[in-house]
C-alpha cells in the first residue's frame, strides 16, 4: 500500500461551524419549500364530467366510446399509425397497448365538475350523489385511480356555493366509508394567494370537525387568470400561491380557454400551444420546480366527432399537442371527450417507448459506473429513472422489460428518482 498523501488545511473548524450556523435558516427553508417530487404516480390526464351527468357507469362508458371510435375510424394498427405518423416498429405495440388500456383503465384521473361544466338545478343533491357513487366505485374497484370534484371558486359571487358543495361532498364520502386515497380536489379561477389561504382554512376546519389528520386534504390550483401568473406588483403570484397552500397543493392546472380569453386571445387562436399559453406554463413550471407540486397542461376543444376525415384531423391535432407537452415536461393534460383518449394514450405510449432503450441503457451505465458516450450526473439519473417510472405507471412500459434492460428493480428506480438533496448538488468527480 502506498504512502497516504498528507493533507493540510488553513482554516479552523470554527469557520465551517460558523458558516453552517449562518445558513441554518436557509437550510430549513430549502427543506420546507423544496422537498422534491413526492414519488407517487402522476396521472397522464384529467377528465372532467359535469356533476349532473356523472353516474356509476361514467368511467366504463368513456372507455367503451373510445374503443368504438377506434373500431369505426382506425380499426387496426396500420390505419391508426397512418393517421398519427407512428413508425412501423411502434405501430402494433402502441395500438395494442392503447386498446388494452381502454379496456382496463380508460380514465386515470376523473373530476366531477361543479364549476363551468355544471348545469344542475340541485347542487346539494348532485354533490351528495357524487360522493356516494365515488365511494361505491372505490369499494368495487371500478373507480379511476384518482377521483374528486372541481368546486366553484373563492370569488364573492359563488364562494358560499363552492364552500357548501365541498362540505357536502366530503361529508358524503365520510358517511359512505371514508376518504379514498385517490381523492383530488380542484380549486378553479384562483387570482390571489389569499384565495388559496381561504381554501386551506376551509379544509382545516373540515379536518378538525371530523378528527382527521391535519393536512389530510390536499388540492390542485387551477391557473385561469393573468393575475395568477403576474401580480399587480410584478411578482409571480403563482409562486406565492404554492406557499399559501401550506404544503397542501398537489398540482397547478393550466386552464387553456379561460386564460386565453383573459388575455384577449380570439377564440380561433385559443390553444395550448399559443405563445401566451407557453409563457404561463413556463412560469408555472419554474414556480413549481422542486416543491412537489406538479404542472398539468390544458386541453383542446377540437372534438374528434363526425366524419372519419374530421376525426382523423382532430386526432392528429390532439396527438401533436400531447407530444409537444410531453417534450416540455408537462406530463399531464386535460381530455374533454372520449374520442381524445385513444390519442392521449397513443402519444404517451409512443413517447416512452421511443426513448425506452436509450434511457434504460444510460441509467444502467450510470448505476454500474460503466461510462459510455454520455457523461451523466445524479440529476440526469433522477430524470432517467423518473422517465422509466412514468412509463411503467401508465402502461407504456412493462416492469419486466425495464428490469431486464437496466438490471434495476422498481425499488432501485425509486431510489434514483428521489435522491437526497445533497446527492444532486454533489459533484460527479
Short mmCIF file of C-alpha atoms in Angstrom, two decimals:
data_model
loop_
_atom_site.label_atom_id
_atom_site.label_comp_id
_atom_site.label_asym_id
_atom_site.label_seq_id
_atom_site.Cartn_x
_atom_site.Cartn_y
_atom_site.Cartn_z
CA UNK A 1 0.00 0.00 0.00
CA UNK A 2 1.39 3.39 -0.98
CA UNK A 3 2.07 6.18 1.43
CA UNK A 4 -1.02 8.22 2.22
CA UNK A 5 -0.90 11.76 0.86
CA UNK A 6 -0.59 14.40 3.56
CA UNK A 7 -3.48 16.86 3.58
CA UNK A 8 -3.09 20.32 5.04
CA UNK A 9 -5.74 22.93 5.85
CA UNK A 10 -5.56 26.57 6.84
CA UNK A 11 -8.93 27.24 8.44
CA UNK A 12 -10.06 26.35 11.94
CA UNK A 13 -13.12 24.18 12.35
CA UNK A 14 -14.92 27.14 13.83
CA UNK A 15 -15.06 28.72 10.36
CA UNK A 16 -17.10 25.87 8.94
CA UNK A 17 -19.27 25.75 12.01
CA UNK A 18 -19.93 29.47 11.78
CA UNK A 19 -20.89 29.27 8.12
CA UNK A 20 -23.24 26.38 8.81
CA UNK A 21 -24.83 28.28 11.66
CA UNK A 22 -25.35 31.32 9.43
CA UNK A 23 -27.09 29.17 6.81
CA UNK A 24 -29.24 27.12 9.19
CA UNK A 25 -32.34 29.14 8.42
CA UNK A 26 -31.73 28.81 4.67
CA UNK A 27 -31.22 25.05 5.02
CA UNK A 28 -34.54 24.76 6.83
CA UNK A 29 -36.26 26.94 4.23
CA UNK A 30 -34.94 24.80 1.39
CA UNK A 31 -36.21 21.65 3.04
CA UNK A 32 -39.61 23.20 3.71
CA UNK A 33 -40.23 24.86 0.37
CA UNK A 34 -38.47 22.41 -1.95
CA UNK A 35 -38.97 18.85 -0.68
CA UNK A 36 -38.81 17.43 -4.22
CA UNK A 37 -41.25 15.28 -6.13
CA UNK A 38 -43.41 13.08 -3.87
CA UNK A 39 -42.54 10.00 -5.93
CA UNK A 40 -46.18 8.98 -6.31
CA UNK A 41 -47.89 8.19 -9.57
CA UNK A 42 -48.95 11.18 -11.66
CA UNK A 43 -51.92 10.57 -13.96
CA UNK A 44 -51.32 11.32 -17.64
CA UNK A 45 -54.62 13.18 -17.95
CA UNK A 46 -57.65 14.56 -16.16
CA UNK A 47 -61.20 14.08 -17.43
CA UNK A 48 -63.96 16.48 -16.36
CA UNK A 49 -67.59 15.30 -16.26
CA UNK A 50 -70.43 17.67 -15.28
CA UNK A 51 -71.79 16.88 -11.82
CA UNK A 52 -75.36 16.44 -13.06
CA UNK A 53 -74.24 13.94 -15.72
CA UNK A 54 -71.80 11.82 -13.70
CA UNK A 55 -73.05 8.33 -12.89
CA UNK A 56 -71.80 4.91 -11.88
CA UNK A 57 -71.04 3.95 -15.47
CA UNK A 58 -69.08 7.05 -16.48
CA UNK A 59 -65.59 5.52 -16.45
CA UNK A 60 -66.61 2.40 -18.37
CA UNK A 61 -68.73 4.43 -20.77
CA UNK A 62 -65.78 6.63 -21.72
CA UNK A 63 -63.66 3.55 -22.35
CA UNK A 64 -66.35 1.93 -24.48
CA UNK A 65 -66.89 5.11 -26.50
CA UNK A 66 -63.16 5.42 -27.10
CA UNK A 67 -62.95 1.80 -28.27
CA UNK A 68 -65.93 2.35 -30.55
CA UNK A 69 -64.16 5.37 -32.07
CA UNK A 70 -61.14 3.20 -32.82
CA UNK A 71 -63.32 0.46 -34.30
CA UNK A 72 -65.02 2.95 -36.60
CA UNK A 73 -62.15 5.25 -37.59
CA UNK A 74 -58.96 3.19 -37.08
CA UNK A 75 -59.83 -0.50 -36.75
CA UNK A 76 -56.26 -1.79 -36.90
CA UNK A 77 -52.71 -0.76 -36.06
CA UNK A 78 -51.81 0.18 -39.63
CA UNK A 79 -54.69 2.62 -40.05
CA UNK A 80 -54.10 4.21 -36.63
CA UNK A 81 -50.38 4.55 -37.33
CA UNK A 82 -51.09 6.14 -40.70
CA UNK A 83 -53.25 8.82 -39.08
CA UNK A 84 -50.71 9.69 -36.38
CA UNK A 85 -47.48 9.05 -38.26
CA UNK A 86 -46.33 6.25 -35.95
CA UNK A 87 -43.30 4.33 -37.16
CA UNK A 88 -43.71 0.73 -38.29
CA UNK A 89 -41.76 -0.62 -35.33
CA UNK A 90 -44.13 1.12 -32.88
CA UNK A 91 -47.47 0.71 -34.62
CA UNK A 92 -48.58 -2.73 -33.40
CA UNK A 93 -47.22 -2.28 -29.89
CA UNK A 94 -48.76 1.15 -29.33
CA UNK A 95 -52.11 0.19 -30.85
CA UNK A 96 -52.31 -2.96 -28.75
CA UNK A 97 -51.41 -1.11 -25.58
CA UNK A 98 -53.96 1.63 -26.30
CA UNK A 99 -56.77 -0.88 -26.72
CA UNK A 100 -55.71 -2.77 -23.59
CA UNK A 101 -55.61 0.48 -21.61
CA UNK A 102 -59.08 1.48 -22.77
CA UNK A 103 -60.41 -1.89 -21.65
CA UNK A 104 -58.55 -1.94 -18.33
CA UNK A 105 -58.23 1.67 -17.15
CA UNK A 106 -59.73 4.17 -19.60
CA UNK A 107 -59.56 7.15 -17.21
CA UNK A 108 -56.65 7.77 -14.86
CA UNK A 109 -57.97 10.91 -13.19
CA UNK A 110 -61.64 11.94 -13.06
CA UNK A 111 -63.07 15.21 -11.81
CA UNK A 112 -66.80 15.58 -11.22
CA UNK A 113 -67.33 19.18 -12.22
CA UNK A 114 -69.45 21.66 -10.28
CA UNK A 115 -67.96 24.72 -11.95
CA UNK A 116 -68.03 25.69 -15.63
CA UNK A 117 -69.37 22.36 -16.88
CA UNK A 118 -72.13 22.06 -14.29
CA UNK A 119 -75.74 22.68 -15.23
CA UNK A 120 -77.79 21.08 -12.47
CA UNK A 121 -80.64 22.65 -10.52
CA UNK A 122 -79.90 20.89 -7.21
CA UNK A 123 -76.19 21.09 -6.46
CA UNK A 124 -76.56 19.66 -2.94
CA UNK A 125 -78.22 16.54 -4.34
CA UNK A 126 -75.67 16.10 -7.13
CA UNK A 127 -72.69 16.59 -4.79
CA UNK A 128 -74.08 14.06 -2.33
CA UNK A 129 -74.79 11.61 -5.15
CA UNK A 130 -71.24 12.03 -6.49
CA UNK A 131 -69.84 11.22 -3.06
CA UNK A 132 -71.93 8.05 -2.81
CA UNK A 133 -71.11 6.86 -6.34
CA UNK A 134 -67.39 7.55 -5.96
CA UNK A 135 -67.32 5.68 -2.64
CA UNK A 136 -69.11 2.73 -4.23
CA UNK A 137 -66.76 2.75 -7.21
CA UNK A 138 -63.68 2.61 -5.00
CA UNK A 139 -65.25 -0.22 -2.98
CA UNK A 140 -65.96 -2.19 -6.18
CA UNK A 141 -62.59 -1.42 -7.75
CA UNK A 142 -64.16 0.38 -10.71
CA UNK A 143 -63.08 3.92 -9.87
CA UNK A 144 -60.40 5.81 -11.73
CA UNK A 145 -57.15 5.74 -9.72
CA UNK A 146 -57.67 9.44 -8.92
CA UNK A 147 -61.13 10.95 -8.49
CA UNK A 148 -62.62 14.08 -6.95
CA UNK A 149 -64.51 17.27 -7.68
CA UNK A 150 -63.93 20.74 -9.02
CA UNK A 151 -65.95 23.10 -6.88
CA UNK A 152 -66.76 26.72 -7.60
CA UNK A 153 -64.04 29.27 -6.93
CA UNK A 154 -63.42 31.61 -4.00
CA UNK A 155 -64.75 34.73 -5.73
CA UNK A 156 -67.52 36.51 -3.85
CA UNK A 157 -70.40 35.68 -6.21
CA UNK A 158 -70.02 31.89 -5.89
CA UNK A 159 -67.91 31.48 -2.75
CA UNK A 160 -70.64 30.25 -0.42
CA UNK A 161 -71.86 27.74 -3.02
CA UNK A 162 -68.33 26.41 -3.52
CA UNK A 163 -67.79 26.04 0.21
CA UNK A 164 -71.11 24.23 0.66
CA UNK A 165 -70.52 21.84 -2.23
CA UNK A 166 -67.09 20.97 -0.85
CA UNK A 167 -68.63 20.31 2.56
CA UNK A 168 -71.50 18.21 1.15
CA UNK A 169 -69.15 16.13 -0.97
CA UNK A 170 -66.52 15.48 1.70
CA UNK A 171 -69.14 14.77 4.34
CA UNK A 172 -70.79 12.30 1.98
CA UNK A 173 -67.51 10.48 1.44
CA UNK A 174 -67.07 10.07 5.18
CA UNK A 175 -70.64 8.80 5.52
CA UNK A 176 -70.03 6.18 2.82
CA UNK A 177 -66.77 4.70 4.06
CA UNK A 178 -64.16 7.43 4.32
CA UNK A 179 -61.86 9.50 2.15
CA UNK A 180 -60.30 7.41 -0.66
CA UNK A 181 -56.55 7.51 -1.18
CA UNK A 182 -57.03 8.81 -4.70
CA UNK A 183 -59.16 11.79 -3.66
CA UNK A 184 -58.35 15.03 -5.50
CA UNK A 185 -59.95 18.47 -5.13
CA UNK A 186 -59.53 21.20 -7.75
CA UNK A 187 -59.86 24.89 -6.83
CA UNK A 188 -60.56 26.88 -10.02
CA UNK A 189 -60.02 30.50 -11.12
CA UNK A 190 -57.55 31.40 -8.42
CA UNK A 191 -56.41 35.02 -8.78
CA UNK A 192 -54.92 35.94 -5.40
CA UNK A 193 -52.87 33.86 -2.94
CA UNK A 194 -55.34 34.85 -0.25
CA UNK A 195 -57.97 32.74 -2.00
CA UNK A 196 -55.68 29.73 -1.62
CA UNK A 197 -55.23 30.56 2.06
CA UNK A 198 -59.01 30.73 2.45
CA UNK A 199 -59.40 27.27 0.96
CA UNK A 200 -56.72 25.96 3.32
CA UNK A 201 -58.72 27.36 6.26
CA UNK A 202 -61.83 25.60 4.92
CA UNK A 203 -60.04 22.25 4.73
CA UNK A 204 -58.51 22.74 8.17
CA UNK A 205 -61.97 23.36 9.61
CA UNK A 206 -63.33 20.21 7.98
CA UNK A 207 -60.43 18.10 9.26
CA UNK A 208 -60.90 19.45 12.77
CA UNK A 209 -64.66 18.85 12.67
CA UNK A 210 -64.12 15.18 11.82
CA UNK A 211 -60.94 14.44 13.74
CA UNK A 212 -58.91 13.88 10.58
CA UNK A 213 -55.14 14.18 10.49
CA UNK A 214 -54.00 17.73 9.81
CA UNK A 215 -53.06 18.06 6.15
CA UNK A 216 -55.06 15.02 5.04
CA UNK A 217 -56.86 17.07 2.38
CA UNK A 218 -54.80 18.43 -0.49
CA UNK A 219 -55.88 20.23 -3.64
CA UNK A 220 -54.90 21.44 -7.09
CA UNK A 221 -54.78 25.10 -8.05
CA UNK A 222 -56.22 25.97 -11.43
CA UNK A 223 -54.46 28.80 -13.25
CA UNK A 224 -57.00 30.58 -15.43
CA UNK A 225 -56.33 34.30 -14.95
CA UNK A 226 -53.46 36.56 -15.90
CA UNK A 227 -53.22 37.80 -12.32
CA UNK A 228 -52.32 34.29 -11.19
CA UNK A 229 -49.18 34.47 -13.32
CA UNK A 230 -48.17 38.11 -12.85
CA UNK A 231 -49.47 40.01 -9.84
CA UNK A 232 -50.09 43.75 -9.78
CA UNK A 233 -46.73 44.30 -8.06
CA UNK A 234 -44.88 42.44 -10.83
CA UNK A 235 -44.20 39.26 -8.84
CA UNK A 236 -45.10 35.72 -9.90
CA UNK A 237 -48.35 35.23 -8.00
CA UNK A 238 -48.39 31.50 -8.74
CA UNK A 239 -45.23 31.03 -6.68
CA UNK A 240 -46.87 32.75 -3.74
CA UNK A 241 -49.95 30.56 -4.19
CA UNK A 242 -47.86 27.45 -3.66
CA UNK A 243 -46.61 28.93 -0.41
CA UNK A 244 -50.12 29.97 0.59
CA UNK A 245 -51.26 26.35 0.25
CA UNK A 246 -49.07 25.48 3.26
CA UNK A 247 -47.99 22.14 1.83
CA UNK A 248 -51.43 21.08 0.61
CA UNK A 249 -51.01 21.97 -3.08
CA UNK A 250 -50.53 18.92 -5.28
CA UNK A 251 -50.82 20.43 -8.74
CA UNK A 252 -51.08 23.51 -10.94
CA UNK A 253 -53.53 23.05 -13.81
CA UNK A 254 -53.46 25.38 -16.80
CA UNK A 255 -56.91 26.46 -17.99
CA UNK A 256 -56.47 26.95 -21.72
CA UNK A 257 -59.60 28.83 -22.64
CA UNK A 258 -60.27 31.00 -19.60
CA UNK A 259 -56.63 32.10 -19.51
CA UNK A 260 -56.53 32.83 -23.24
CA UNK A 261 -59.76 34.81 -23.06
CA UNK A 262 -58.42 36.74 -20.08
CA UNK A 263 -55.58 37.97 -22.29
CA UNK A 264 -57.88 38.83 -25.17
CA UNK A 265 -56.84 35.97 -27.45
CA UNK A 266 -59.59 35.48 -30.03
CA UNK A 267 -61.49 32.20 -29.93
CA UNK A 268 -59.93 30.81 -33.12
CA UNK A 269 -56.45 31.02 -31.60
CA UNK A 270 -57.13 29.81 -28.07
CA UNK A 271 -54.94 26.72 -27.85
CA UNK A 272 -52.39 25.12 -25.56
CA UNK A 273 -49.56 25.89 -27.99
CA UNK A 274 -50.30 29.64 -28.23
CA UNK A 275 -47.33 31.80 -27.11
CA UNK A 276 -49.43 33.14 -24.22
CA UNK A 277 -50.03 29.57 -23.05
CA UNK A 278 -46.34 28.71 -23.32
CA UNK A 279 -45.44 31.76 -21.23
CA UNK A 280 -47.94 30.94 -18.50
CA UNK A 281 -46.94 27.30 -18.27
CA UNK A 282 -43.25 28.16 -18.21
CA UNK A 283 -43.85 30.41 -15.19
CA UNK A 284 -45.94 27.69 -13.54
CA UNK A 285 -43.22 25.12 -14.21
CA UNK A 286 -40.43 27.23 -12.71
CA UNK A 287 -42.57 28.17 -9.70
CA UNK A 288 -43.42 24.51 -9.02
CA UNK A 289 -39.96 23.04 -9.61
CA UNK A 290 -38.69 21.22 -6.55
CA UNK A 291 -41.79 21.94 -4.49
CA UNK A 292 -43.51 18.61 -5.10
CA UNK A 293 -46.33 20.42 -6.92
CA UNK A 294 -46.92 19.07 -10.42
CA UNK A 295 -47.92 21.00 -13.52
CA UNK A 296 -50.69 19.95 -15.88
CA UNK A 297 -51.28 21.22 -19.40
CA UNK A 298 -54.74 22.20 -20.57
CA UNK A 299 -56.95 20.81 -23.31
CA UNK A 300 -58.09 21.16 -26.90
CA UNK A 301 -61.72 21.88 -27.70
CA UNK A 302 -61.50 20.37 -31.19
CA UNK A 303 -63.53 17.21 -30.72
CA UNK A 304 -62.94 14.01 -32.75
CA UNK A 305 -66.55 13.51 -33.82
CA UNK A 306 -68.41 13.30 -37.13
CA UNK A 307 -66.99 12.04 -40.42
CA UNK A 308 -63.80 9.98 -40.38
CA UNK A 309 -61.82 12.73 -42.11
CA UNK A 310 -62.64 15.19 -39.32
CA UNK A 311 -61.96 12.61 -36.61
CA UNK A 312 -58.54 11.93 -38.10
CA UNK A 313 -57.78 15.65 -38.28
CA UNK A 314 -58.77 16.12 -34.62
CA UNK A 315 -56.74 13.08 -33.61
CA UNK A 316 -53.64 14.43 -35.32
CA UNK A 317 -54.07 17.76 -33.57
CA UNK A 318 -54.56 16.20 -30.15
CA UNK A 319 -51.69 13.73 -30.63
CA UNK A 320 -49.35 16.54 -31.69
CA UNK A 321 -50.30 18.77 -28.76
CA UNK A 322 -49.83 15.91 -26.31
CA UNK A 323 -46.40 15.01 -27.71
CA UNK A 324 -45.43 18.68 -27.61
CA UNK A 325 -46.44 18.91 -23.95
CA UNK A 326 -44.51 15.76 -23.02
CA UNK A 327 -41.35 17.12 -24.62
CA UNK A 328 -41.76 20.21 -22.43
CA UNK A 329 -42.16 18.08 -19.28
CA UNK A 330 -45.90 18.62 -18.89
CA UNK A 331 -46.76 15.02 -18.16
CA UNK A 332 -50.47 15.56 -17.57
CA UNK A 333 -53.22 17.28 -19.55
CA UNK A 334 -56.98 17.51 -19.89
CA UNK A 335 -59.18 15.38 -22.10
CA UNK A 336 -62.64 16.74 -22.86
CA UNK A 337 -64.19 13.91 -24.89
CA UNK A 338 -63.96 10.07 -25.01
CA UNK A 339 -62.56 10.40 -28.53
CA UNK A 340 -59.49 12.15 -27.14
CA UNK A 341 -58.45 9.19 -25.02
CA UNK A 342 -57.05 6.98 -27.82
CA UNK A 343 -54.68 9.70 -28.97
CA UNK A 344 -53.77 10.64 -25.39
CA UNK A 345 -52.56 7.13 -24.72
CA UNK A 346 -51.02 6.73 -28.17
CA UNK A 347 -48.93 9.88 -27.67
CA UNK A 348 -47.91 8.91 -24.14
CA UNK A 349 -47.05 5.32 -25.06
CA UNK A 350 -45.07 6.34 -28.15
CA UNK A 351 -43.17 8.94 -26.12
CA UNK A 352 -41.99 6.39 -23.57
CA UNK A 353 -41.40 3.51 -25.95
CA UNK A 354 -39.35 5.60 -28.37
CA UNK A 355 -36.92 6.62 -25.64
CA UNK A 356 -37.07 3.48 -23.54
CA UNK A 357 -33.93 1.65 -24.68
CA UNK A 358 -31.71 4.72 -24.66
CA UNK A 359 -32.91 5.80 -21.21
CA UNK A 360 -32.55 2.29 -19.79
CA UNK A 361 -29.03 1.83 -21.12
CA UNK A 362 -27.90 5.24 -19.88
CA UNK A 363 -29.28 4.57 -16.42
CA UNK A 364 -27.73 1.10 -16.33
CA UNK A 365 -24.35 2.53 -17.30
CA UNK A 366 -24.63 5.18 -14.62
CA UNK A 367 -25.69 2.67 -11.96
CA UNK A 368 -22.82 0.34 -12.83
CA UNK A 369 -20.24 3.12 -13.36
CA UNK A 370 -19.75 1.74 -16.85
CA UNK A 371 -19.34 5.04 -18.65
CA UNK A 372 -20.49 5.41 -22.24
CA UNK A 373 -20.82 8.13 -24.82
CA UNK A 374 -22.78 10.41 -22.45
CA UNK A 375 -21.47 11.58 -19.08
CA UNK A 376 -24.46 11.56 -16.76
CA UNK A 377 -24.76 13.13 -13.32
CA UNK A 378 -27.07 12.37 -10.39
CA UNK A 379 -29.67 14.87 -11.63
CA UNK A 380 -29.77 13.12 -15.00
CA UNK A 381 -30.05 9.71 -13.33
CA UNK A 382 -33.04 11.12 -11.46
CA UNK A 383 -34.62 12.24 -14.73
CA UNK A 384 -33.93 8.89 -16.41
CA UNK A 385 -35.43 6.95 -13.52
CA UNK A 386 -38.47 9.22 -13.39
CA UNK A 387 -38.98 8.74 -17.13
CA UNK A 388 -38.97 4.95 -16.78
CA UNK A 389 -41.24 5.02 -13.74
CA UNK A 390 -43.77 7.22 -15.51
CA UNK A 391 -43.74 4.82 -18.43
CA UNK A 392 -44.38 1.86 -16.13
CA UNK A 393 -47.15 3.60 -14.19
CA UNK A 394 -49.22 4.48 -17.26
CA UNK A 395 -48.76 1.13 -19.03
CA UNK A 396 -46.37 2.24 -21.76
CA UNK A 397 -43.61 0.04 -20.34
CA UNK A 398 -43.65 -3.30 -18.56
CA UNK A 399 -41.76 -3.73 -15.30
CA UNK A 400 -40.12 -6.92 -16.57
CA UNK A 401 -38.67 -5.30 -19.69
CA UNK A 402 -37.34 -2.35 -17.69
CA UNK A 403 -35.76 -4.73 -15.18
CA UNK A 404 -34.19 -6.77 -17.98
CA UNK A 405 -32.61 -3.80 -19.74
CA UNK A 406 -31.50 -1.82 -16.70
CA UNK A 407 -30.73 -4.60 -14.24
CA UNK A 408 -32.59 -2.47 -11.70
CA UNK A 409 -35.67 -3.25 -9.63
CA UNK A 410 -38.61 -0.93 -9.07
CA UNK A 411 -37.13 -0.10 -5.66
CA UNK A 412 -33.83 0.82 -7.33
CA UNK A 413 -35.62 3.12 -9.77
CA UNK A 414 -37.48 4.76 -6.90
CA UNK A 415 -34.19 5.47 -5.11
CA UNK A 416 -32.63 7.06 -8.19
CA UNK A 417 -35.79 9.08 -8.86
CA UNK A 418 -35.92 10.52 -5.34
CA UNK A 419 -32.32 11.22 -4.26
CA UNK A 420 -31.38 13.29 -1.27
CA UNK A 421 -30.77 16.97 -1.95
CA UNK A 422 -27.03 16.54 -1.32
CA UNK A 423 -26.81 13.81 -3.95
CA UNK A 424 -27.98 16.22 -6.62
CA UNK A 425 -25.64 19.03 -5.65
CA UNK A 426 -22.58 16.87 -5.16
CA UNK A 427 -20.04 16.96 -7.96
CA UNK A 428 -19.70 13.94 -10.23
CA UNK A 429 -15.98 13.64 -9.66
#
